[in-house]
PDB file of C-alpha atoms in Angstrom:
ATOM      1  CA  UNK A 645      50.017  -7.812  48.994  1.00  0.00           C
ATOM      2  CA  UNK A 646      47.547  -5.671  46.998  1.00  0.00           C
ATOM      3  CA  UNK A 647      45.480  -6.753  44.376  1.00  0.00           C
ATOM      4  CA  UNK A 648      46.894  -4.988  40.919  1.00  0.00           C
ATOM      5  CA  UNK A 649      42.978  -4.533  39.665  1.00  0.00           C
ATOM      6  CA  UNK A 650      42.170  -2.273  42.162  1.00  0.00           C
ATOM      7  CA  UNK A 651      45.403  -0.064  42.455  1.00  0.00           C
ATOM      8  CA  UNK A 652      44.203   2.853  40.484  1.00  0.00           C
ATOM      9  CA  UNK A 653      47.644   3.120  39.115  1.00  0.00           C
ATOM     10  CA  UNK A 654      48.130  -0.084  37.606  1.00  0.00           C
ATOM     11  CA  UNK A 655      44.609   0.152  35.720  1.00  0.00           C
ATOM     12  CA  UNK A 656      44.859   1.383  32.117  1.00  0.00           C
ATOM     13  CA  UNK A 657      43.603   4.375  31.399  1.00  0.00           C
ATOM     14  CA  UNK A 658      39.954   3.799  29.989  1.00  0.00           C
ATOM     15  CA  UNK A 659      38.522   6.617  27.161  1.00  0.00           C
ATOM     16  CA  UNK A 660      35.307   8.116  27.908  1.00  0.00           C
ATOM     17  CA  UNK A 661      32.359   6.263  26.280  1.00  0.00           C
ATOM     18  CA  UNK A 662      31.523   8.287  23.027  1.00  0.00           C
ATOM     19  CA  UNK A 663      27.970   8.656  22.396  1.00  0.00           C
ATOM     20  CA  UNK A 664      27.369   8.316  18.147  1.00  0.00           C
ATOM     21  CA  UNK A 665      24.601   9.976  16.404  1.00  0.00           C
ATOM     22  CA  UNK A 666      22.778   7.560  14.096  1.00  0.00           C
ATOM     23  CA  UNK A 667      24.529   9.158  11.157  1.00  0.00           C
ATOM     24  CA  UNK A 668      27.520   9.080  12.809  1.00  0.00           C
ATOM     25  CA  UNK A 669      27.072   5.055  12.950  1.00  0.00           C
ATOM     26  CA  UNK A 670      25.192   5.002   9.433  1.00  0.00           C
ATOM     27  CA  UNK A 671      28.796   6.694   8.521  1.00  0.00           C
ATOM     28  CA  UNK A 672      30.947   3.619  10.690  1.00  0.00           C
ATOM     29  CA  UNK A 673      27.869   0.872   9.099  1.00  0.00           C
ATOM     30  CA  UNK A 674      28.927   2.002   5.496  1.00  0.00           C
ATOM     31  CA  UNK A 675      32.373   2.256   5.555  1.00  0.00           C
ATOM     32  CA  UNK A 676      32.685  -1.181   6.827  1.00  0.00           C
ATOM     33  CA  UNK A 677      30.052  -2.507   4.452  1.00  0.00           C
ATOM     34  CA  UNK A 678      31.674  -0.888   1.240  1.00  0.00           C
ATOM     35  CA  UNK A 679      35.763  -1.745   2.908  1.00  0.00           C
ATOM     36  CA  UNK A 680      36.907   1.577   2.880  1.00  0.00           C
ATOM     37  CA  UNK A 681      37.900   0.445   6.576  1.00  0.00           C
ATOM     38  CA  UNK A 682      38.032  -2.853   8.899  1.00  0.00           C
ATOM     39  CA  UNK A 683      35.982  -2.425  11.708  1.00  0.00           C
ATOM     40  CA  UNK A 684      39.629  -2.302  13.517  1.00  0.00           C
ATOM     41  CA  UNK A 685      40.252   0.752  11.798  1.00  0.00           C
ATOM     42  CA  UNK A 686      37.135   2.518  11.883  1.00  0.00           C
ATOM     43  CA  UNK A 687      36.518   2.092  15.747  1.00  0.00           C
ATOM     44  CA  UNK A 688      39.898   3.819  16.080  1.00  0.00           C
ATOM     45  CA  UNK A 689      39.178   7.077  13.664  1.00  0.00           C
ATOM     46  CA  UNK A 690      35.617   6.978  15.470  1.00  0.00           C
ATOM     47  CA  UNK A 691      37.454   6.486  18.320  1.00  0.00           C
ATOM     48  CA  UNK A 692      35.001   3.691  19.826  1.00  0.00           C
ATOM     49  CA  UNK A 693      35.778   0.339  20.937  1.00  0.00           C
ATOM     50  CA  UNK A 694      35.436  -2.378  18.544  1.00  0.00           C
ATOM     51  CA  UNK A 695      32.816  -4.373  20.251  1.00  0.00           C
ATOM     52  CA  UNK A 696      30.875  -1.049  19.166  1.00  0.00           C
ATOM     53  CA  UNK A 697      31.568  -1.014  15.399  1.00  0.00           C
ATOM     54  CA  UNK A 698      30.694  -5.226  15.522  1.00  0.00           C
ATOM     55  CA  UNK A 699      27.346  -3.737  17.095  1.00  0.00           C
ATOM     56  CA  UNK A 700      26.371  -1.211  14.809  1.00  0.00           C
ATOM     57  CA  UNK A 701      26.732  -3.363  12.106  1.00  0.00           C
ATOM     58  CA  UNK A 702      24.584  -6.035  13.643  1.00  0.00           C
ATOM     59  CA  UNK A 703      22.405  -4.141  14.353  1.00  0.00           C
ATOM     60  CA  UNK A 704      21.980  -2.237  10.944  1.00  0.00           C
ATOM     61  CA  UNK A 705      21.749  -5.394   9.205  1.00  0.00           C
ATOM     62  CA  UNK A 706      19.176  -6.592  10.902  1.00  0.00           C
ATOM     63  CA  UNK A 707      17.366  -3.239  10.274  1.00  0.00           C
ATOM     64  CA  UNK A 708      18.272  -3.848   6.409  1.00  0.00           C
ATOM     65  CA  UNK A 709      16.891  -7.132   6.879  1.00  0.00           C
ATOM     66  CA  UNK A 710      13.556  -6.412   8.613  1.00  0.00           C
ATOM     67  CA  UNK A 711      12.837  -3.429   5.935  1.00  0.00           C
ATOM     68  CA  UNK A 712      13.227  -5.589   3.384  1.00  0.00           C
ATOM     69  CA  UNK A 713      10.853  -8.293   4.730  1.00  0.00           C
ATOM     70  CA  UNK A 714       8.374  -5.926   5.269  1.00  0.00           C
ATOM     71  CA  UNK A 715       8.297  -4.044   1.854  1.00  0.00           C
ATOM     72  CA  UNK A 716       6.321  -5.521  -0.886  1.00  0.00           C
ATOM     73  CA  UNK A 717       6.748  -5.918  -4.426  1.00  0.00           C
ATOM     74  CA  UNK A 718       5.279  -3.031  -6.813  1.00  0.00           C
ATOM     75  CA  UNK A 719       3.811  -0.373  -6.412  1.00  0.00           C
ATOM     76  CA  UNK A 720       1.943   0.837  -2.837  1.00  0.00           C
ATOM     77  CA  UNK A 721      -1.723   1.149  -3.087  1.00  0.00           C
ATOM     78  CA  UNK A 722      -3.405   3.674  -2.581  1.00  0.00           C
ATOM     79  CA  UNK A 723      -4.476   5.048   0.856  1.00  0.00           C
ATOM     80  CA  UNK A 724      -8.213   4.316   2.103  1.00  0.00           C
ATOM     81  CA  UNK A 725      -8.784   8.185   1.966  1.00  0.00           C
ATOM     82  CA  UNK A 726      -7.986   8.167  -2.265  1.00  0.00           C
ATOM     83  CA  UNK A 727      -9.550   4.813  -2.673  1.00  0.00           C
ATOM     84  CA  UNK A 728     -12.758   6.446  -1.287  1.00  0.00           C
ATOM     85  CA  UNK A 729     -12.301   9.197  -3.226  1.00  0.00           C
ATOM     86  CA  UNK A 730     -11.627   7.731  -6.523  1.00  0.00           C
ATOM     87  CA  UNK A 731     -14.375   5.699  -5.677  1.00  0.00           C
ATOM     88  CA  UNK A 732     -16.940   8.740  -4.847  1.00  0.00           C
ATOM     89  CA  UNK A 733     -15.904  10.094  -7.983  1.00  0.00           C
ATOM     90  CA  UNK A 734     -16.958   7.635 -10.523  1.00  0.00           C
ATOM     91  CA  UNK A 735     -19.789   7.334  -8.339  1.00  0.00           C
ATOM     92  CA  UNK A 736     -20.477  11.111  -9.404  1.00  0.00           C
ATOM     93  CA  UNK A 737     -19.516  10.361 -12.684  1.00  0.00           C
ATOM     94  CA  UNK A 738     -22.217   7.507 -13.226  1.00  0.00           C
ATOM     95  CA  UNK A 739     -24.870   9.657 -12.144  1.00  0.00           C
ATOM     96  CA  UNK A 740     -23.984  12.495 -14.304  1.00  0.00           C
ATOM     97  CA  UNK A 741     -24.085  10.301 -17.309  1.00  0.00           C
ATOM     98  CA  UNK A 742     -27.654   8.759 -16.056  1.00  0.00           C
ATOM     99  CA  UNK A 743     -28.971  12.358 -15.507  1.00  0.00           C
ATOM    100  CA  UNK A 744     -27.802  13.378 -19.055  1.00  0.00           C
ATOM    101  CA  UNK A 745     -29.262  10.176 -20.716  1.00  0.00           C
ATOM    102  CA  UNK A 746     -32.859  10.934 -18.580  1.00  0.00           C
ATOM    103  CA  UNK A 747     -32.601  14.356 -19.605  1.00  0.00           C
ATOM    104  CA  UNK A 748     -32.188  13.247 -23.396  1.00  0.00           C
ATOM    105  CA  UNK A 749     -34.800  11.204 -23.167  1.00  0.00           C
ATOM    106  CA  UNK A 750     -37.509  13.665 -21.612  1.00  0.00           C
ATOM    107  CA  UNK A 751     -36.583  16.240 -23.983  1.00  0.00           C
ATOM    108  CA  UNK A 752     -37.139  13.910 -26.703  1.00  0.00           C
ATOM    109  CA  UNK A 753     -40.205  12.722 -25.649  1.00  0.00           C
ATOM    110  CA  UNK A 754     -41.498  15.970 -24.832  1.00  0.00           C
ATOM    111  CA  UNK A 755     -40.376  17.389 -28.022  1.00  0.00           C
ATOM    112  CA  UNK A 756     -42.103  14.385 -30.089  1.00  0.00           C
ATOM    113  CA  UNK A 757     -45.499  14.916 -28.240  1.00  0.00           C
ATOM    114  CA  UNK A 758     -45.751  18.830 -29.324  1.00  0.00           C
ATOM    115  CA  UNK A 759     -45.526  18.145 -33.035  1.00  0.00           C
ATOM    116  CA  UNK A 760     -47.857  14.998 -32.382  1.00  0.00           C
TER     117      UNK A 760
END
């Protein structure tokens, strides 16, 4: 008696595994999420198995869920590079105004000790 598992006949025919670009499975992710389809029905017009779909959507959940974790409310700060350089700047900008107010105050003394 042969075993019916290994008969090559009796085993169903299997599809060839379909490789899914990640928009592809963004695509399959979304239409589940928003029920256009059941992951049923989109593993057959993507023409995967279903244990795929139930992956893809595990999986991009978790994504979802890690991103958000991560992200932090507001605004981002700056980078170091423009923190230095707003930094540098007013650093420029205080000794511009200290060179002006030294420059007043020479000419003024200057000026007094002529008519003096």
């Amino acid at each position: 008696m042969t075993n019916p598992r290994t008969t090559p006949s009796a085993s169903p025919a299997r599809k060839p595994r379909r490789r899914l670009a990640p928009s592809e499975k963004y695509e399959i992710f979304v239409q589940v999420l928003t029920q256009q389809a059941t992951q049923r029905e989109a593993a057959e017009a993507w023409g995967v198995d279903r244990s795929t779909v139930v992956g893809i959507c595990r999986t991009a959940k978790q994504g979802a869920l890690d991103a958000l974790a991560a992200a932090l409310p507001g605004r981002p700060g700056a980078s170091p590079e423009a923190a230095a350089l707003a930094e540098a700047r007013a650093e420029v900008e205080r000794l511009r105004a200290t060179v002006t107010e030294q420059a007043v105050t020479l000419h003024l003394h200057q000026g007094k000790s002529r008519w003096g």
